[in-house]
Amino acid sequence: MTRLVIFDCDGTLVDGQAAICDTMAEAFAAAKLPPPDRNEVRRMVGLSLPQALRRLAPDAQEDQHLVALEAYKTGYRDRRTSGLLEEPLYDGMAALIERLAAAGWLLGVATGKSDRGLHACLDTHGIKHHFTTLQGADRHPSKPHPAMLEVALAEAGIAPSRSVMVGDTSFDMEMARAAGVRAIGVAWGYHEPRELLEAGAECVAETMEQLEEMICAAR
């Protein structure tokens, strides 16, 4: 029977932390806010941008949040259109995606990226054609709300019991549990393995080989 594996993007498929941290620093400067701690910015990856900004600058005025929001969107878009945006796939990820697709898995993405950012990222790496369902922050509440996964399951026509979410943050694990989907963490992203397990991950992969084994364990 067909199964579905849904990946987070930043911190799971690709390593976009440098671009995210640099753009966020520029956005805070535009809003006349103190520069954010880069480690804290990394820990917010996966949330929708408005929610991440509220957590990073809880005492800022609403107009400052709005300025930072627009500055971040503009800065990230400018990086992408100028060819300066670096979001490398993690080593071995492209091959893993190929193997899963060849083995009959349906693939999806659930991410805090915008739809435009997600499509551009997957197009850049030449892997978008492998994915049946793509869910971004433009159309859903922020993680850990389960809406992204619920829509992904509906689009793929797969039951939660035959699906797995792969991600690098506690937000991903909490979202998966809320949707009744298996949750697998990866250790190369932005939250610690301990946090992933505490948030509901059934296991955490240290390597691509381990990740493939964990995904296929209940097939």
PDB file of C-alpha atoms in Angstrom:
ATOM      1  CA  MET A   1       0.000   0.000   0.000  1.00  0.00           C
ATOM      2  CA  THR A   2       1.138   3.542  -0.753  1.00  0.00           C
ATOM      3  CA  ARG A   3       2.693   5.585   2.027  1.00  0.00           C
ATOM      4  CA  LEU A   4       3.481   9.291   2.396  1.00  0.00           C
ATOM      5  CA  VAL A   5       6.572  10.952   3.859  1.00  0.00           C
ATOM      6  CA  ILE A   6       6.374  14.691   4.501  1.00  0.00           C
ATOM      7  CA  PHE A   7       9.573  16.668   4.987  1.00  0.00           C
ATOM      8  CA  ASP A   8      10.184  19.989   6.645  1.00  0.00           C
ATOM      9  CA  CYS A   9      12.385  22.202   4.451  1.00  0.00           C
ATOM     10  CA  ASP A  10      14.876  24.484   6.281  1.00  0.00           C
ATOM     11  CA  GLY A  11      17.011  22.411   8.622  1.00  0.00           C
ATOM     12  CA  THR A  12      15.766  19.130   7.159  1.00  0.00           C
ATOM     13  CA  LEU A  13      16.041  19.207   3.362  1.00  0.00           C
ATOM     14  CA  VAL A  14      18.267  22.276   3.069  1.00  0.00           C
ATOM     15  CA  ASP A  15      20.584  24.298   5.290  1.00  0.00           C
ATOM     16  CA  GLY A  16      19.365  27.863   4.938  1.00  0.00           C
ATOM     17  CA  GLN A  17      20.422  29.178   8.333  1.00  0.00           C
ATOM     18  CA  ALA A  18      23.016  31.692   7.093  1.00  0.00           C
ATOM     19  CA  ALA A  19      20.572  33.429   4.770  1.00  0.00           C
ATOM     20  CA  ILE A  20      17.811  33.362   7.384  1.00  0.00           C
ATOM     21  CA  CYS A  21      19.997  34.808  10.140  1.00  0.00           C
ATOM     22  CA  ASP A  22      21.512  37.507   7.920  1.00  0.00           C
ATOM     23  CA  THR A  23      18.133  38.554   6.528  1.00  0.00           C
ATOM     24  CA  MET A  24      16.587  38.637   9.985  1.00  0.00           C
ATOM     25  CA  ALA A  25      19.401  40.885  11.257  1.00  0.00           C
ATOM     26  CA  GLU A  26      18.738  43.283   8.366  1.00  0.00           C
ATOM     27  CA  ALA A  27      15.005  43.228   9.069  1.00  0.00           C
ATOM     28  CA  PHE A  28      15.557  44.083  12.727  1.00  0.00           C
ATOM     29  CA  ALA A  29      17.832  46.966  11.732  1.00  0.00           C
ATOM     30  CA  ALA A  30      15.174  48.288   9.362  1.00  0.00           C
ATOM     31  CA  ALA A  31      12.666  48.236  12.234  1.00  0.00           C
ATOM     32  CA  LYS A  32      15.176  49.932  14.572  1.00  0.00           C
ATOM     33  CA  LEU A  33      15.245  46.900  16.862  1.00  0.00           C
ATOM     34  CA  PRO A  34      18.313  45.510  18.651  1.00  0.00           C
ATOM     35  CA  PRO A  35      19.968  42.764  16.581  1.00  0.00           C
ATOM     36  CA  PRO A  36      18.539  39.312  17.322  1.00  0.00           C
ATOM     37  CA  ASP A  37      20.693  36.520  18.720  1.00  0.00           C
ATOM     38  CA  ARG A  38      21.598  34.254  15.786  1.00  0.00           C
ATOM     39  CA  ASN A  39      21.084  31.100  17.814  1.00  0.00           C
ATOM     40  CA  GLU A  40      17.607  32.265  18.782  1.00  0.00           C
ATOM     41  CA  VAL A  41      16.840  33.008  15.127  1.00  0.00           C
ATOM     42  CA  ARG A  42      17.876  29.469  14.200  1.00  0.00           C
ATOM     43  CA  ARG A  43      15.578  28.086  16.873  1.00  0.00           C
ATOM     44  CA  MET A  44      12.613  29.941  15.368  1.00  0.00           C
ATOM     45  CA  VAL A  45      13.101  28.398  11.911  1.00  0.00           C
ATOM     46  CA  GLY A  46       9.977  26.473  11.019  1.00  0.00           C
ATOM     47  CA  LEU A  47       7.512  28.928  12.509  1.00  0.00           C
ATOM     48  CA  SER A  48       5.643  31.310  10.250  1.00  0.00           C
ATOM     49  CA  LEU A  49       7.450  34.637   9.919  1.00  0.00           C
ATOM     50  CA  PRO A  50       4.957  36.707  11.975  1.00  0.00           C
ATOM     51  CA  GLN A  51       5.085  34.228  14.848  1.00  0.00           C
ATOM     52  CA  ALA A  52       8.885  34.032  14.715  1.00  0.00           C
ATOM     53  CA  LEU A  53       9.122  37.833  14.878  1.00  0.00           C
ATOM     54  CA  ARG A  54       6.787  37.987  17.871  1.00  0.00           C
ATOM     55  CA  ARG A  55       8.932  35.463  19.726  1.00  0.00           C
ATOM     56  CA  LEU A  56      12.214  37.144  18.807  1.00  0.00           C
ATOM     57  CA  ALA A  57      11.011  40.662  19.682  1.00  0.00           C
ATOM     58  CA  PRO A  58       8.172  40.247  22.189  1.00  0.00           C
ATOM     59  CA  ASP A  59       8.435  43.827  23.446  1.00  0.00           C
ATOM     60  CA  ALA A  60       8.472  45.518  20.029  1.00  0.00           C
ATOM     61  CA  GLN A  61       5.625  47.709  18.854  1.00  0.00           C
ATOM     62  CA  GLU A  62       3.215  46.336  16.266  1.00  0.00           C
ATOM     63  CA  ASP A  63       4.434  48.820  13.652  1.00  0.00           C
ATOM     64  CA  GLN A  64       8.003  47.596  14.233  1.00  0.00           C
ATOM     65  CA  HIS A  65       6.874  44.007  13.685  1.00  0.00           C
ATOM     66  CA  LEU A  66       5.239  45.070  10.420  1.00  0.00           C
ATOM     67  CA  VAL A  67       8.377  46.883   9.241  1.00  0.00           C
ATOM     68  CA  ALA A  68      10.544  43.898  10.121  1.00  0.00           C
ATOM     69  CA  LEU A  69       8.118  41.533   8.389  1.00  0.00           C
ATOM     70  CA  GLU A  70       8.189  43.438   5.103  1.00  0.00           C
ATOM     71  CA  ALA A  71      11.942  44.033   5.308  1.00  0.00           C
ATOM     72  CA  TYR A  72      12.554  40.313   5.795  1.00  0.00           C
ATOM     73  CA  LYS A  73      10.341  39.368   2.847  1.00  0.00           C
ATOM     74  CA  THR A  74      12.026  41.943   0.622  1.00  0.00           C
ATOM     75  CA  GLY A  75      15.536  41.025   1.741  1.00  0.00           C
ATOM     76  CA  TYR A  76      15.018  37.305   1.250  1.00  0.00           C
ATOM     77  CA  ARG A  77      13.428  37.835  -2.169  1.00  0.00           C
ATOM     78  CA  ASP A  78      16.303  40.121  -3.219  1.00  0.00           C
ATOM     79  CA  ARG A  79      18.824  37.465  -2.197  1.00  0.00           C
ATOM     80  CA  ARG A  80      17.002  34.876  -4.271  1.00  0.00           C
ATOM     81  CA  THR A  81      16.522  37.002  -7.406  1.00  0.00           C
ATOM     82  CA  SER A  82      20.124  38.240  -7.333  1.00  0.00           C
ATOM     83  CA  GLY A  83      21.495  34.711  -7.083  1.00  0.00           C
ATOM     84  CA  LEU A  84      23.011  35.317  -3.642  1.00  0.00           C
ATOM     85  CA  LEU A  85      20.688  33.004  -1.727  1.00  0.00           C
ATOM     86  CA  GLU A  86      22.412  29.843  -0.517  1.00  0.00           C
ATOM     87  CA  GLU A  87      20.175  26.962   0.573  1.00  0.00           C
ATOM     88  CA  PRO A  88      22.263  23.836  -0.058  1.00  0.00           C
ATOM     89  CA  LEU A  89      20.679  20.420   0.202  1.00  0.00           C
ATOM     90  CA  TYR A  90      22.134  18.355   3.006  1.00  0.00           C
ATOM     91  CA  ASP A  91      24.567  15.748   1.729  1.00  0.00           C
ATOM     92  CA  GLY A  92      22.741  12.645   0.595  1.00  0.00           C
ATOM     93  CA  MET A  93      19.259  14.175   0.643  1.00  0.00           C
ATOM     94  CA  ALA A  94      18.763  14.265  -3.131  1.00  0.00           C
ATOM     95  CA  ALA A  95      19.705  10.596  -3.404  1.00  0.00           C
ATOM     96  CA  LEU A  96      17.380   9.684  -0.528  1.00  0.00           C
ATOM     97  CA  ILE A  97      14.482  11.458  -2.210  1.00  0.00           C
ATOM     98  CA  GLU A  98      15.223   9.596  -5.448  1.00  0.00           C
ATOM     99  CA  ARG A  99      15.252   6.243  -3.663  1.00  0.00           C
ATOM    100  CA  LEU A 100      12.034   6.887  -1.766  1.00  0.00           C
ATOM    101  CA  ALA A 101      10.239   7.995  -4.924  1.00  0.00           C
ATOM    102  CA  ALA A 102      11.531   4.968  -6.825  1.00  0.00           C
ATOM    103  CA  ALA A 103      10.311   2.707  -4.016  1.00  0.00           C
ATOM    104  CA  GLY A 104       6.779   4.034  -4.402  1.00  0.00           C
ATOM    105  CA  TRP A 105       6.577   6.536  -1.545  1.00  0.00           C
ATOM    106  CA  LEU A 106       4.552   9.682  -2.086  1.00  0.00           C
ATOM    107  CA  LEU A 107       6.503  12.752  -0.960  1.00  0.00           C
ATOM    108  CA  GLY A 108       5.442  16.074   0.477  1.00  0.00           C
ATOM    109  CA  VAL A 109       6.773  19.195   2.188  1.00  0.00           C
ATOM    110  CA  ALA A 110       5.306  21.132   5.134  1.00  0.00           C
ATOM    111  CA  THR A 111       7.295  24.269   5.863  1.00  0.00           C
ATOM    112  CA  GLY A 112       7.271  27.724   7.374  1.00  0.00           C
ATOM    113  CA  LYS A 113       8.532  29.071   4.040  1.00  0.00           C
ATOM    114  CA  SER A 114       6.254  31.016   1.739  1.00  0.00           C
ATOM    115  CA  ASP A 115       4.878  29.145  -1.265  1.00  0.00           C
ATOM    116  CA  ARG A 116       7.100  31.196  -3.554  1.00  0.00           C
ATOM    117  CA  GLY A 117      10.191  30.497  -1.468  1.00  0.00           C
ATOM    118  CA  LEU A 118       9.467  26.778  -1.270  1.00  0.00           C
ATOM    119  CA  HIS A 119       8.878  26.376  -4.999  1.00  0.00           C
ATOM    120  CA  ALA A 120      12.019  28.364  -5.810  1.00  0.00           C
ATOM    121  CA  CYS A 121      14.088  26.256  -3.427  1.00  0.00           C
ATOM    122  CA  LEU A 122      12.890  22.930  -4.827  1.00  0.00           C
ATOM    123  CA  ASP A 123      13.205  24.169  -8.423  1.00  0.00           C
ATOM    124  CA  THR A 124      16.795  25.282  -7.781  1.00  0.00           C
ATOM    125  CA  HIS A 125      17.716  21.767  -6.679  1.00  0.00           C
ATOM    126  CA  GLY A 126      15.713  20.070  -9.434  1.00  0.00           C
ATOM    127  CA  ILE A 127      13.637  17.953  -7.061  1.00  0.00           C
ATOM    128  CA  LYS A 128      10.173  19.542  -7.109  1.00  0.00           C
ATOM    129  CA  HIS A 129       8.786  16.961  -9.523  1.00  0.00           C
ATOM    130  CA  HIS A 130       9.137  14.282  -6.845  1.00  0.00           C
ATOM    131  CA  PHE A 131       6.642  15.947  -4.484  1.00  0.00           C
ATOM    132  CA  THR A 132       2.912  15.262  -4.545  1.00  0.00           C
ATOM    133  CA  THR A 133       1.901  17.890  -1.997  1.00  0.00           C
ATOM    134  CA  LEU A 134       3.564  21.162  -0.973  1.00  0.00           C
ATOM    135  CA  GLN A 135       2.320  23.105   2.044  1.00  0.00           C
ATOM    136  CA  GLY A 136       3.725  26.509   3.033  1.00  0.00           C
ATOM    137  CA  ALA A 137       3.067  29.248   5.545  1.00  0.00           C
ATOM    138  CA  ASP A 138       0.999  31.427   3.201  1.00  0.00           C
ATOM    139  CA  ARG A 139      -2.080  29.217   3.445  1.00  0.00           C
ATOM    140  CA  HIS A 140      -1.936  27.737   6.938  1.00  0.00           C
ATOM    141  CA  PRO A 141      -1.593  28.580  10.618  1.00  0.00           C
ATOM    142  CA  SER A 142       1.967  28.342  11.888  1.00  0.00           C
ATOM    143  CA  LYS A 143       3.408  25.082  13.124  1.00  0.00           C
ATOM    144  CA  PRO A 144       2.733  23.261  15.406  1.00  0.00           C
ATOM    145  CA  HIS A 145      -0.901  23.609  14.277  1.00  0.00           C
ATOM    146  CA  PRO A 146      -1.662  20.444  12.254  1.00  0.00           C
ATOM    147  CA  ALA A 147      -3.386  22.177   9.301  1.00  0.00           C
ATOM    148  CA  MET A 148      -0.425  21.736   6.923  1.00  0.00           C
ATOM    149  CA  LEU A 149      -0.348  18.003   7.511  1.00  0.00           C
ATOM    150  CA  GLU A 150      -4.109  17.627   7.367  1.00  0.00           C
ATOM    151  CA  VAL A 151      -4.212  19.248   3.924  1.00  0.00           C
ATOM    152  CA  ALA A 152      -1.175  17.254   2.758  1.00  0.00           C
ATOM    153  CA  LEU A 153      -2.850  14.003   3.773  1.00  0.00           C
ATOM    154  CA  ALA A 154      -6.058  15.000   1.998  1.00  0.00           C
ATOM    155  CA  GLU A 155      -4.241  15.974  -1.206  1.00  0.00           C
ATOM    156  CA  ALA A 156      -2.278  12.728  -1.236  1.00  0.00           C
ATOM    157  CA  GLY A 157      -5.271  10.628  -0.235  1.00  0.00           C
ATOM    158  CA  ILE A 158      -3.285   8.908   2.518  1.00  0.00           C
ATOM    159  CA  ALA A 159      -4.392   8.122   6.076  1.00  0.00           C
ATOM    160  CA  PRO A 160      -2.367   9.494   8.999  1.00  0.00           C
ATOM    161  CA  SER A 161      -1.462   5.961  10.034  1.00  0.00           C
ATOM    162  CA  ARG A 162       0.333   5.467   6.720  1.00  0.00           C
ATOM    163  CA  SER A 163       2.273   8.713   6.870  1.00  0.00           C
ATOM    164  CA  VAL A 164       5.428  10.077   8.514  1.00  0.00           C
ATOM    165  CA  MET A 165       6.677  13.604   9.196  1.00  0.00           C
ATOM    166  CA  VAL A 166      10.420  14.240   9.080  1.00  0.00           C
ATOM    167  CA  GLY A 167      11.717  17.424  10.663  1.00  0.00           C
ATOM    168  CA  ASP A 168      14.433  19.079  12.709  1.00  0.00           C
ATOM    169  CA  THR A 169      12.441  21.092  15.262  1.00  0.00           C
ATOM    170  CA  SER A 170      10.079  20.450  18.129  1.00  0.00           C
ATOM    171  CA  PHE A 171       7.460  22.365  16.107  1.00  0.00           C
ATOM    172  CA  ASP A 172       7.570  19.611  13.462  1.00  0.00           C
ATOM    173  CA  MET A 173       7.252  16.842  16.024  1.00  0.00           C
ATOM    174  CA  GLU A 174       4.354  18.534  17.827  1.00  0.00           C
ATOM    175  CA  MET A 175       2.580  19.125  14.518  1.00  0.00           C
ATOM    176  CA  ALA A 176       2.960  15.481  13.541  1.00  0.00           C
ATOM    177  CA  ARG A 177       1.587  14.236  16.850  1.00  0.00           C
ATOM    178  CA  ALA A 178      -1.360  16.628  16.608  1.00  0.00           C
ATOM    179  CA  ALA A 179      -2.182  15.200  13.173  1.00  0.00           C
ATOM    180  CA  GLY A 180      -1.770  11.568  14.238  1.00  0.00           C
ATOM    181  CA  VAL A 181       1.280  11.089  12.001  1.00  0.00           C
ATOM    182  CA  ARG A 182       4.526   9.294  12.868  1.00  0.00           C
ATOM    183  CA  ALA A 183       7.252  11.776  13.812  1.00  0.00           C
ATOM    184  CA  ILE A 184      10.926  11.279  12.967  1.00  0.00           C
ATOM    185  CA  GLY A 185      13.558  13.859  13.873  1.00  0.00           C
ATOM    186  CA  VAL A 186      16.873  14.642  12.212  1.00  0.00           C
ATOM    187  CA  ALA A 187      19.941  15.653  14.197  1.00  0.00           C
ATOM    188  CA  TRP A 188      21.507  17.963  11.574  1.00  0.00           C
ATOM    189  CA  GLY A 189      18.977  20.792  11.965  1.00  0.00           C
ATOM    190  CA  TYR A 190      18.192  23.545  14.434  1.00  0.00           C
ATOM    191  CA  HIS A 191      16.872  21.824  17.592  1.00  0.00           C
ATOM    192  CA  GLU A 192      18.679  19.297  19.752  1.00  0.00           C
ATOM    193  CA  PRO A 193      17.757  15.583  19.531  1.00  0.00           C
ATOM    194  CA  ARG A 194      16.637  15.666  23.177  1.00  0.00           C
ATOM    195  CA  GLU A 195      14.121  18.378  22.343  1.00  0.00           C
ATOM    196  CA  LEU A 196      12.794  16.403  19.398  1.00  0.00           C
ATOM    197  CA  LEU A 197      12.252  13.308  21.512  1.00  0.00           C
ATOM    198  CA  GLU A 198      10.565  15.324  24.260  1.00  0.00           C
ATOM    199  CA  ALA A 199       8.250  16.866  21.644  1.00  0.00           C
ATOM    200  CA  GLY A 200       7.117  13.473  20.376  1.00  0.00           C
ATOM    201  CA  ALA A 201       9.691  12.112  17.941  1.00  0.00           C
ATOM    202  CA  GLU A 202       9.726   8.324  17.959  1.00  0.00           C
ATOM    203  CA  CYS A 203      13.399   8.423  16.941  1.00  0.00           C
ATOM    204  CA  VAL A 204      16.078  10.836  15.684  1.00  0.00           C
ATOM    205  CA  ALA A 205      18.328  10.103  12.694  1.00  0.00           C
ATOM    206  CA  GLU A 206      22.000  11.039  12.831  1.00  0.00           C
ATOM    207  CA  THR A 207      22.680  10.126   9.178  1.00  0.00           C
ATOM    208  CA  MET A 208      20.784   9.814   5.890  1.00  0.00           C
ATOM    209  CA  GLU A 209      21.188   6.051   6.097  1.00  0.00           C
ATOM    210  CA  GLN A 210      19.538   6.000   9.515  1.00  0.00           C
ATOM    211  CA  LEU A 211      16.770   8.272   8.280  1.00  0.00           C
ATOM    212  CA  GLU A 212      15.962   5.957   5.390  1.00  0.00           C
ATOM    213  CA  GLU A 213      15.857   2.956   7.725  1.00  0.00           C
ATOM    214  CA  MET A 214      13.572   4.777  10.162  1.00  0.00           C
ATOM    215  CA  ILE A 215      11.193   5.955   7.446  1.00  0.00           C
ATOM    216  CA  CYS A 216      10.890   2.472   5.989  1.00  0.00           C
ATOM    217  CA  ALA A 217      10.765   0.632   9.331  1.00  0.00           C
ATOM    218  CA  ALA A 218       6.980   0.302   9.422  1.00  0.00           C
ATOM    219  CA  ARG A 219       6.443  -0.154   5.705  1.00  0.00           C
TER     220      ARG A 219
END
